[in-house]
Short mmCIF file of C-alpha atoms in Angstrom, two decimals:
data_model
loop_
_atom_site.label_atom_id
_atom_site.label_comp_id
_atom_site.label_asym_id
_atom_site.label_seq_id
_atom_site.Cartn_x
_atom_site.Cartn_y
_atom_site.Cartn_z
CA MET A 1 0.00 0.00 0.00
CA PRO A 2 1.40 3.47 -0.86
CA TYR A 3 1.39 4.84 2.65
CA PRO A 4 2.40 8.51 2.14
CA PRO A 5 -0.52 9.61 -0.10
CA THR A 6 -3.06 7.66 1.94
CA LEU A 7 -1.76 9.03 5.21
CA PHE A 8 -1.73 12.57 3.80
CA LEU A 9 -5.38 12.33 2.70
CA ILE A 10 -6.51 10.95 6.05
CA LEU A 11 -4.60 13.62 7.98
CA LEU A 12 -6.10 16.29 5.73
CA GLN A 13 -9.59 15.10 6.65
CA VAL A 14 -8.79 14.95 10.37
CA PHE A 15 -7.31 18.46 10.40
CA PHE A 16 -10.13 19.94 8.29
CA PHE A 17 -12.89 18.75 10.60
CA ALA A 18 -10.79 19.44 13.70
CA ALA A 19 -10.56 23.05 12.47
CA VAL A 20 -14.36 23.15 12.05
CA LEU A 21 -14.87 21.94 15.62
CA ALA A 22 -12.21 24.31 16.97
CA HIS A 23 -13.98 27.21 15.26
CA ALA A 24 -17.25 26.19 16.92
CA LEU A 25 -15.51 26.18 20.31
CA ARG A 26 -13.97 29.58 19.69
CA GLN A 27 -17.27 31.10 18.54
CA GLY A 28 -19.25 29.51 21.36
CA THR A 29 -21.71 27.85 18.96
CA TRP A 30 -20.96 24.47 20.52
CA ARG A 31 -23.35 25.39 23.34
CA ARG A 32 -26.23 24.73 20.94
CA PRO A 33 -24.79 22.27 18.41
CA THR A 34 -26.37 21.99 14.99
CA LEU A 35 -26.41 19.29 12.34
CA LEU A 36 -23.15 20.71 10.99
CA HIS A 37 -21.41 20.13 14.31
CA PHE A 38 -22.62 16.55 14.65
CA TYR A 39 -21.56 15.68 11.12
CA ALA A 40 -18.17 17.37 11.54
CA TYR A 41 -17.55 15.41 14.74
CA SER A 42 -18.53 12.17 13.00
CA CYS A 43 -16.14 12.83 10.11
CA PHE A 44 -13.35 13.74 12.52
CA MET A 45 -13.79 10.46 14.42
CA ALA A 46 -13.96 8.42 11.19
CA GLY A 47 -10.74 10.02 10.00
CA PHE A 48 -9.12 9.36 13.35
CA ALA A 49 -10.27 5.73 13.09
CA ASN A 50 -8.66 5.45 9.65
CA LEU A 51 -5.35 6.57 11.16
CA GLN A 52 -5.17 3.42 13.27
CA GLY A 53 -3.85 1.45 10.32
CA PHE A 54 -0.75 3.60 10.26
CA LEU A 55 0.16 3.48 13.94
CA PRO A 56 3.44 1.71 14.88
CA GLN A 57 1.58 -0.86 16.99
CA TYR A 58 -0.85 -1.60 14.15
CA ASN A 59 -1.94 -5.23 13.94
CA PRO A 60 -2.06 -6.32 10.26
CA ASP A 61 -5.03 -8.56 11.08
CA SER A 62 -7.01 -5.60 12.37
CA TYR A 63 -10.54 -5.08 11.14
CA ILE A 64 -9.47 -1.75 9.65
CA PHE A 65 -8.17 -3.60 6.54
CA TYR A 66 -10.04 -6.85 7.19
CA TYR A 67 -11.72 -7.02 3.78
CA ALA A 68 -10.10 -4.08 2.03
CA SER A 69 -8.78 -4.11 -1.51
CA LEU A 70 -5.37 -2.87 -0.44
CA PRO A 71 -4.26 -1.34 -3.78
CA GLN A 72 -7.40 0.81 -3.74
CA VAL A 73 -7.05 2.18 -0.20
CA PRO A 74 -5.54 5.52 -1.36
CA LYS A 75 -8.49 6.07 -3.70
CA ALA A 76 -10.85 5.09 -0.86
CA ALA A 77 -9.32 7.79 1.33
CA LEU A 78 -9.77 10.34 -1.47
CA ILE A 79 -13.41 9.32 -2.07
CA TYR A 80 -14.22 9.79 1.59
CA LEU A 81 -12.32 13.08 1.90
CA LEU A 82 -14.05 14.68 -1.11
CA GLY A 83 -17.45 13.19 -0.31
CA SER A 84 -17.48 14.28 3.32
CA ILE A 85 -16.30 17.80 2.49
CA ALA A 86 -18.93 18.06 -0.29
CA ILE A 87 -21.71 17.01 2.10
CA PHE A 88 -20.44 19.44 4.72
CA GLY A 89 -20.25 22.17 2.08
CA GLY A 90 -23.87 21.61 1.06
CA MET A 91 -24.96 21.87 4.68
CA TRP A 92 -22.93 25.03 5.20
CA LEU A 93 -24.35 26.69 2.07
CA ARG A 94 -27.95 25.91 3.09
CA LYS A 95 -27.32 27.07 6.66
CA ARG A 96 -26.96 30.63 5.44
CA TYR A 97 -30.63 30.80 4.46
CA SER A 98 -33.67 30.58 6.70
CA SER A 99 -36.64 28.39 5.83
CA ARG A 100 -40.30 29.33 5.96
CA ILE A 101 -41.31 25.68 6.06
CA ARG A 102 -41.55 23.92 9.41
CA LEU A 103 -43.19 20.86 10.84
CA PRO A 104 -46.56 21.71 12.42
CA ALA A 105 -46.47 22.33 16.16
CA ILE A 106 -49.27 21.94 18.69
CA PRO A 107 -50.71 25.36 19.66
CA PRO A 108 -49.15 26.76 22.87
CA THR A 109 -52.61 27.03 24.44
CA ALA A 110 -53.38 23.33 23.90
CA LYS A 111 -53.18 20.79 26.70
CA VAL A 112 -50.25 18.67 25.61
CA PRO A 113 -49.35 15.35 27.26
CA GLY A 114 -47.09 15.74 30.27
CA PRO A 115 -43.73 14.00 30.77
CA VAL A 116 -45.26 10.95 32.46
CA TRP A 117 -47.75 10.34 29.65
CA LEU A 118 -45.06 10.76 27.03
CA ALA A 119 -42.80 8.31 28.86
CA LEU A 120 -45.65 5.78 29.03
CA LEU A 121 -46.32 6.21 25.31
CA ALA A 122 -42.64 5.68 24.50
CA ALA A 123 -42.46 2.54 26.66
CA ALA A 124 -45.68 1.12 25.17
CA LEU A 125 -44.51 1.59 21.57
CA PHE A 126 -41.00 0.29 22.27
CA PHE A 127 -42.07 -2.91 24.00
CA LEU A 128 -44.96 -3.48 21.60
CA HIS A 129 -42.39 -3.61 18.83
CA GLY A 130 -40.89 -6.72 20.41
CA TRP A 131 -44.20 -8.52 19.98
CA MET A 132 -44.79 -7.48 16.38
CA PRO A 133 -44.17 -10.22 13.82
CA GLY A 134 -41.74 -9.71 10.95
CA ARG A 135 -40.49 -6.49 9.46
CA LEU A 136 -42.74 -3.46 9.68
CA GLY A 137 -41.26 -1.28 6.95
CA LEU A 138 -40.53 2.43 7.11
CA ALA A 139 -43.76 3.37 8.89
CA GLY A 140 -43.22 0.70 11.53
CA SER A 141 -39.62 1.78 12.04
CA PHE A 142 -40.73 5.38 12.59
CA ILE A 143 -43.58 4.49 14.95
CA PHE A 144 -41.93 1.77 17.02
CA HIS A 145 -38.34 2.99 17.02
CA TYR A 146 -37.97 6.70 16.33
CA ILE A 147 -41.03 7.86 18.27
CA PRO A 148 -39.92 6.09 21.52
CA PHE A 149 -36.32 7.24 21.16
CA GLY A 150 -37.41 10.70 20.01
CA ILE A 151 -39.48 11.04 23.19
CA LEU A 152 -36.47 9.87 25.21
CA PHE A 153 -34.43 12.56 23.45
CA LEU A 154 -37.11 15.18 24.20
CA LEU A 155 -37.25 14.28 27.90
CA ALA A 156 -33.46 14.39 28.20
CA ARG A 157 -33.48 17.94 26.82
CA ARG A 158 -35.30 19.07 30.00
CA PRO A 159 -32.80 18.39 32.80
CA GLU A 160 -34.99 19.98 35.45
CA GLY A 161 -37.98 18.45 37.25
CA ASN A 162 -38.96 14.83 36.75
CA SER A 163 -38.26 14.79 33.00
CA TRP A 164 -34.65 13.74 33.46
CA TRP A 165 -35.48 10.90 35.84
CA LEU A 166 -38.21 9.68 33.50
CA ALA A 167 -35.68 9.77 30.67
CA LEU A 168 -33.16 7.86 32.76
CA GLY A 169 -35.77 5.24 33.66
CA LEU A 170 -36.78 4.84 30.02
CA ALA A 171 -33.15 4.54 28.95
CA ALA A 172 -32.53 1.88 31.60
CA ALA A 173 -35.57 -0.13 30.49
CA PHE A 174 -34.63 0.13 26.81
CA THR A 175 -31.03 -0.82 27.57
CA ILE A 176 -31.95 -3.90 29.61
CA TYR A 177 -34.29 -5.09 26.88
CA ASN A 178 -31.70 -4.54 24.14
CA VAL A 179 -28.94 -6.23 26.13
CA LEU A 180 -31.18 -9.28 26.45
CA TYR A 181 -32.69 -9.39 22.98
CA ALA A 182 -30.94 -7.10 20.49
CA PHE A 183 -28.71 -8.61 17.82
CA LEU A 184 -27.03 -5.38 16.78
CA ARG A 185 -24.54 -4.12 19.34
CA MET A 186 -25.26 -0.45 18.72
CA GLU A 187 -28.78 -0.94 20.05
CA MET A 188 -27.31 -1.73 23.47
CA ILE A 189 -25.65 1.68 23.77
CA LEU A 190 -28.23 3.73 21.85
CA PRO A 191 -30.40 4.68 24.89
CA ALA A 192 -27.43 6.14 26.78
CA PHE A 193 -26.20 7.84 23.62
CA THR A 194 -29.67 9.37 23.12
CA LEU A 195 -29.57 10.83 26.63
CA VAL A 196 -26.22 12.46 25.87
CA LEU A 197 -27.61 13.92 22.63
CA GLY A 198 -30.59 15.31 24.52
CA VAL A 199 -28.38 17.06 27.05
CA ALA A 200 -26.07 18.33 24.29
CA THR A 201 -28.99 19.99 22.45
CA SER A 202 -30.73 21.39 25.52
CA GLY A 203 -29.44 24.91 24.91
CA ARG A 204 -28.01 25.00 28.42
CA LEU A 205 -24.83 23.17 27.56
CA GLN A 206 -21.74 23.94 29.60
CA LEU A 207 -18.76 21.72 30.22
CA LYS A 208 -19.54 21.62 33.93
CA GLU A 209 -22.99 20.24 33.10
CA PHE A 210 -21.41 16.93 32.09
CA LEU A 211 -19.58 16.73 35.43
CA ARG A 212 -22.80 16.39 37.40
CA PRO A 213 -23.05 13.04 39.26
CA ARG A 214 -26.35 12.20 37.53
CA TYR A 215 -24.40 11.47 34.32
CA PHE A 216 -21.78 9.17 35.84
CA ILE A 217 -23.88 6.05 35.30
CA LEU A 218 -24.07 6.88 31.58
CA TYR A 219 -20.31 7.23 31.34
CA ALA A 220 -19.78 3.96 33.20
CA TRP A 221 -22.12 2.08 30.84
CA ILE A 222 -20.51 3.60 27.73
CA VAL A 223 -17.02 2.66 28.96
CA LEU A 224 -18.12 -0.91 29.77
CA PHE A 225 -19.71 -1.22 26.34
CA ILE A 226 -16.55 -0.06 24.58
CA MET A 227 -14.42 -2.49 26.61
CA ALA A 228 -16.77 -5.43 25.99
CA PHE A 229 -17.25 -4.68 22.29
CA PRO A 230 -14.48 -7.02 20.99
CA TRP A 231 -15.87 -9.89 23.08
CA MET A 232 -19.36 -9.29 21.71
CA ILE A 233 -17.95 -9.36 18.17
CA ASN A 234 -16.38 -12.75 18.82
CA ASN A 235 -19.42 -14.23 20.56
CA ARG A 236 -22.38 -12.75 18.72
CA GLY A 237 -24.67 -15.58 17.70
CA LYS A 238 -23.45 -17.83 20.51
CA TYR A 239 -25.27 -16.32 23.45
CA GLY A 240 -28.89 -16.66 22.32
CA ALA A 241 -31.45 -14.22 23.66
CA GLY A 242 -33.19 -13.38 26.91
CA LEU A 243 -32.30 -15.58 29.87
CA GLU A 244 -30.10 -17.74 27.63
CA ARG A 245 -27.89 -14.73 27.07
CA ILE A 246 -27.53 -14.17 30.81
CA ALA A 247 -26.72 -17.84 31.37
CA TYR A 248 -24.04 -17.76 28.66
CA ALA A 249 -22.45 -14.59 30.01
CA ARG A 250 -22.33 -16.03 33.54
CA GLN A 251 -20.11 -18.84 32.27
CA VAL A 252 -17.51 -16.33 31.14
CA ASP A 253 -15.14 -14.50 33.45
CA LEU A 254 -15.83 -10.75 33.57
CA LYS A 255 -12.16 -10.02 32.95
CA THR A 256 -12.35 -12.02 29.72
CA ILE A 257 -15.40 -10.07 28.55
CA LEU A 258 -13.69 -6.73 29.19
CA THR A 259 -10.24 -7.60 27.81
CA ASP A 260 -10.93 -10.06 25.00
CA GLY A 261 -9.94 -9.09 21.47
CA HIS A 262 -10.99 -10.34 18.05
CA ALA A 263 -8.76 -9.52 15.11
CA GLY A 264 -8.06 -6.11 16.61
CA GLU A 265 -11.70 -5.11 16.22
CA THR A 266 -12.88 -2.27 18.44
CA VAL A 267 -15.52 0.45 18.37
CA LEU A 268 -12.99 2.78 16.74
CA THR A 269 -11.91 0.34 14.01
CA ARG A 270 -15.58 -0.23 13.22
CA SER A 271 -15.79 3.50 12.47
CA SER A 272 -13.24 3.22 9.67
CA LEU A 273 -14.61 3.26 6.12
CA LEU A 274 -11.49 2.13 4.23
CA ASN A 275 -12.74 -1.45 3.86
CA GLN A 276 -15.98 -0.52 2.11
CA LEU A 277 -14.69 2.35 0.01
CA SER A 278 -11.67 0.44 -1.27
CA GLN A 279 -14.03 -2.26 -2.54
CA VAL A 280 -16.24 0.40 -4.15
CA ALA A 281 -13.18 1.73 -5.97
CA ARG A 282 -12.18 -1.79 -7.09
CA ILE A 283 -15.66 -2.59 -8.44
CA ALA A 284 -15.80 0.74 -10.31
CA ASP A 285 -12.40 0.06 -11.88
CA GLU A 286 -13.36 -3.47 -12.96
CA ASP A 287 -17.00 -2.98 -14.01
CA GLY A 288 -17.11 0.69 -14.90
CA PHE A 289 -19.47 3.16 -13.28
CA TYR A 290 -23.00 1.88 -12.71
CA ARG A 291 -24.82 5.08 -13.76
CA GLY A 292 -27.69 4.64 -11.33
CA LYS A 293 -28.12 0.85 -11.52
CA THR A 294 -27.83 0.43 -7.75
CA LEU A 295 -30.79 2.81 -7.39
CA ASP A 296 -33.26 0.79 -9.49
CA TYR A 297 -35.36 0.11 -6.39
CA TRP A 298 -36.35 3.79 -6.29
CA ARG A 299 -38.93 2.98 -8.99
CA TYR A 300 -41.04 0.89 -6.62
CA VAL A 301 -39.81 1.56 -3.09
CA PHE A 302 -42.89 3.54 -2.03
CA ILE A 303 -45.40 0.94 -3.24
CA PRO A 304 -46.79 -0.69 -0.05
CA ARG A 305 -46.06 -4.39 0.24
CA PHE A 306 -49.71 -5.15 0.99
CA LEU A 307 -50.51 -3.86 -2.51
CA TRP A 308 -47.61 -5.76 -4.05
CA PRO A 309 -46.84 -8.86 -1.96
CA ASP A 310 -44.08 -9.95 -4.36
CA LYS A 311 -42.27 -6.62 -4.26
CA PRO A 312 -38.53 -7.32 -4.52
CA PRO A 313 -36.65 -6.86 -1.24
CA ILE A 314 -34.41 -3.83 -0.95
CA ALA A 315 -31.05 -5.22 0.06
CA SER A 316 -28.30 -2.97 -1.27
CA GLY A 317 -25.98 -4.05 1.53
CA SER A 318 -26.38 -7.74 0.72
CA TRP A 319 -25.82 -7.07 -2.99
CA PHE A 320 -22.62 -5.19 -2.19
CA ALA A 321 -21.39 -7.95 0.14
CA TYR A 322 -21.92 -10.63 -2.49
CA LYS A 323 -20.40 -8.41 -5.17
CA ILE A 324 -17.26 -8.15 -3.08
CA ASN A 325 -17.10 -11.94 -2.82
CA GLU A 326 -17.48 -12.64 -6.54
CA LYS A 327 -13.71 -12.65 -6.89
CA ASP A 328 -10.83 -13.34 -4.57
CA ILE A 329 -9.89 -10.34 -2.49
CA ASP A 330 -7.04 -9.68 -0.13
CA ARG A 331 -9.02 -10.48 3.02
CA PRO A 332 -12.17 -12.42 2.05
CA TYR A 333 -15.16 -12.58 4.35
CA LYS A 334 -15.23 -15.49 6.75
CA TYR A 335 -19.03 -15.51 6.78
CA PRO A 336 -20.16 -14.31 3.32
CA HIS A 337 -23.64 -15.83 3.64
CA SER A 338 -24.56 -13.65 6.59
CA TRP A 339 -22.90 -10.38 5.72
CA SER A 340 -24.32 -7.06 4.64
CA ALA A 341 -21.76 -4.40 3.76
CA ASN A 342 -22.47 -0.69 3.55
CA MET A 343 -21.31 1.13 0.43
CA THR A 344 -21.58 4.44 2.32
CA VAL A 345 -23.19 7.50 0.76
CA PRO A 346 -19.95 8.83 -0.82
CA GLY A 347 -19.17 5.31 -2.03
CA GLU A 348 -22.49 4.78 -3.79
CA LEU A 349 -22.35 8.25 -5.34
CA TYR A 350 -18.89 7.48 -6.72
CA LEU A 351 -19.82 3.97 -7.88
CA ASN A 352 -22.71 5.32 -9.93
CA PHE A 353 -21.62 8.76 -11.08
CA SER A 354 -17.82 9.00 -10.77
CA TRP A 355 -16.05 12.05 -9.32
CA PRO A 356 -18.48 14.73 -10.58
CA GLY A 357 -21.40 12.78 -9.13
CA LEU A 358 -19.57 12.40 -5.83
CA LEU A 359 -19.07 16.15 -5.49
CA LEU A 360 -22.44 17.32 -6.84
CA GLY A 361 -24.37 14.55 -5.09
CA GLY A 362 -22.63 15.30 -1.81
CA LEU A 363 -23.48 18.99 -2.08
CA LEU A 364 -27.14 18.23 -2.82
CA LEU A 365 -27.44 15.72 0.02
CA GLY A 366 -25.88 18.15 2.49
CA TRP A 367 -28.18 20.93 1.27
CA LEU A 368 -31.23 18.67 1.69
CA ALA A 369 -30.19 17.54 5.18
CA GLN A 370 -29.72 21.12 6.35
CA PHE A 371 -33.04 22.17 4.81
CA LEU A 372 -34.87 19.39 6.65
CA TRP A 373 -33.05 20.36 9.85
CA SER A 374 -34.46 23.87 9.53
CA THR A 375 -38.00 22.44 9.33
CA ALA A 376 -37.69 20.60 12.66
CA ARG A 377 -36.81 23.64 14.81
CA PHE A 378 -37.14 21.57 17.96
CA TRP A 379 -34.79 23.96 19.76
CA GLU A 380 -37.54 26.61 19.72
CA SER A 381 -39.68 24.64 22.16
CA ASP A 382 -38.68 22.72 25.25
CA PHE A 383 -41.50 20.29 25.27
CA ALA A 384 -44.32 18.44 23.57
CA ASN A 385 -45.76 21.37 21.63
CA ASN A 386 -43.07 20.55 19.08
CA LEU A 387 -43.15 16.79 19.60
CA TRP A 388 -42.70 15.86 15.94
CA GLY A 389 -39.94 18.40 15.45
CA ASN A 390 -38.06 16.76 18.33
CA ILE A 391 -38.57 13.26 16.93
CA PHE A 392 -37.59 14.17 13.37
CA GLY A 393 -34.69 16.29 14.62
CA TYR A 394 -33.43 13.31 16.63
CA PHE A 395 -33.52 11.15 13.48
CA LEU A 396 -31.51 13.78 11.58
CA ILE A 397 -28.90 14.07 14.35
CA LEU A 398 -28.50 10.31 14.49
CA SER A 399 -28.20 10.19 10.70
CA ALA A 400 -25.51 12.86 10.62
CA PHE A 401 -23.61 11.21 13.44
CA PHE A 402 -23.58 7.93 11.50
CA GLN A 403 -22.61 9.36 8.12
CA PHE A 404 -26.15 9.54 6.72
CA GLY A 405 -26.63 5.81 6.65
CA ALA A 406 -25.21 2.81 4.87
CA ASP A 407 -26.00 4.02 1.34
CA LEU A 408 -28.35 6.23 -0.67
CA GLN A 409 -31.36 4.42 0.74
CA TYR A 410 -31.06 7.15 3.36
CA LEU A 411 -32.86 9.47 0.93
CA VAL A 412 -35.84 7.12 0.84
CA ASN A 413 -35.89 6.90 4.64
CA VAL A 414 -35.61 10.62 5.27
CA PHE A 415 -38.33 11.43 2.73
CA ALA A 416 -40.69 8.86 4.25
CA TYR A 417 -40.00 9.97 7.83
CA PHE A 418 -40.45 13.63 6.92
CA LEU A 419 -43.86 12.89 5.36
CA LEU A 420 -44.88 10.88 8.43
CA ALA A 421 -43.79 13.66 10.78
CA LEU A 422 -45.59 16.21 8.59
CA VAL A 423 -48.87 14.25 8.59
CA LEU A 424 -48.74 13.41 12.30
CA GLY A 425 -47.79 16.98 13.11
CA PHE A 426 -50.73 18.31 11.10
CA LEU A 427 -53.14 15.95 12.87
CA SER A 428 -51.73 16.87 16.29
CA ALA A 429 -51.87 20.59 15.59
CA ASN A 430 -55.50 20.42 14.50
CA PHE A 431 -56.99 17.89 16.91
CA ILE A 432 -55.16 18.53 20.20
CA ARG A 433 -56.79 21.51 21.91
#
C-alpha cells in the first residue's frame, strides 16, 4: 500500500474537521450544536479511526483492513475526503438561508401530554415492537423505534424536574431489553447515547454540566460497552437471547469479557470506512461506473407491500457484500452468507456517477439535510408542543452522526419519515386543543 498519499489524505480530513470543531468552540456555537457540528464530529472520528492502520503498533489482522482491496485504499481515502467535504459544504451553504417551512407544532394554548404520559407512550410503543411479527417497513420503524427514542431525546433535553429521571428510567428499560434481545450491538448503547444527545442539544450546555453526578452512570455504561465490544464481536450468535444470554455470560469470566480481542476489532476500528470504500473503488475500476443501476429500487420503493406482496426486497448491503465476494480479495469474508456491507453515501455516489457525481451529489445531500433540519426547529420549544420536530430532529442528528446511513437508501428513509412527521404533526396541531 502506498502509505504517504493515503496518510496525507486521512490527515487532511482529520485536520479539516478538527478546524471546524475548533472554530465552533472559539465562537461559542458548541453550546447549541447543529447538524453541521454533529456531522463534523462524526467525520473527525472516522478520520481518526482510519489513522489506526498507520500506527506503529498496528496489527495487520485488524478489522481496519479486514476485507479491504489494499491497492485501492488511497483512492478510498480520497473518495471519503471529497465526499465528506462536499456534504459538509452543502450543509454550510444551506445554513446561510432561513426556511419558511416547518413541521406543524401543537398550539401553545393546547393541553399537551405531560412528561409521564409521554414516557408511558414511548415505553408502550417500544415494547410493543418486540411482539410485532416480521419487518414493519418504514412506517413501523418510525412508529416503534424513532417515536420512543425521540421522546427519550425530548425528555433528556429538559434536565430539570422529573423529566430527566423519567428519561433515565426509560433509557434503563430500553437498555436492559436490548442487552437481552438485540442482535445489533449499537442498540445496546443507543439509549445512553440518546440521553447524551438530549443534554447536548438542551441549549443550556456547559462543560460543567457533564460533570454532574447524575451522568456518571451513563459514562460507566458507555465505557463498559466499549471495553466489551471485541468480546461481543467474537461471541455474537453464541449467546442466544433473553435468559439464555444471561446464562451464557455467567459462564464467562468478567475479565475475559472486558479484555478479549478479536482480530483487533474495536468500536474505533468499526468506524473506519477504508474497507468498504476500497471495494467500491475496485468494483468501479473493474466494471465501470454503474450510472444509477444500484438505485433501481427507487422505482417501486414507495409501493406498499400489501398492494404488491411480491415486491422485490431492498437489500443494497447484501448485494454489495456478495459483489465483493465474486472474486478473490485480499481479506475475504469469513461468513459471506450472513454479511451485509455498507457502500456508504460517498461510495455509492462514486460507484454510480464518478467524481463529478460524488461532489455534486454530496453537495445536494448536504443541502437537503440542512433544509430538513431547519423544518424541525425543535430547539424553539422545550416540550411536547413541538413533539414531531423533536422526533424528526433526533432522526436527523443520528443520521448525521452515523454518516447519513449505509448508502443512498437514506434518501428514501428521510423522505418517508419527513412525510410521516408532517402528517402526524398536522393531525396533532388540528386535533389537540
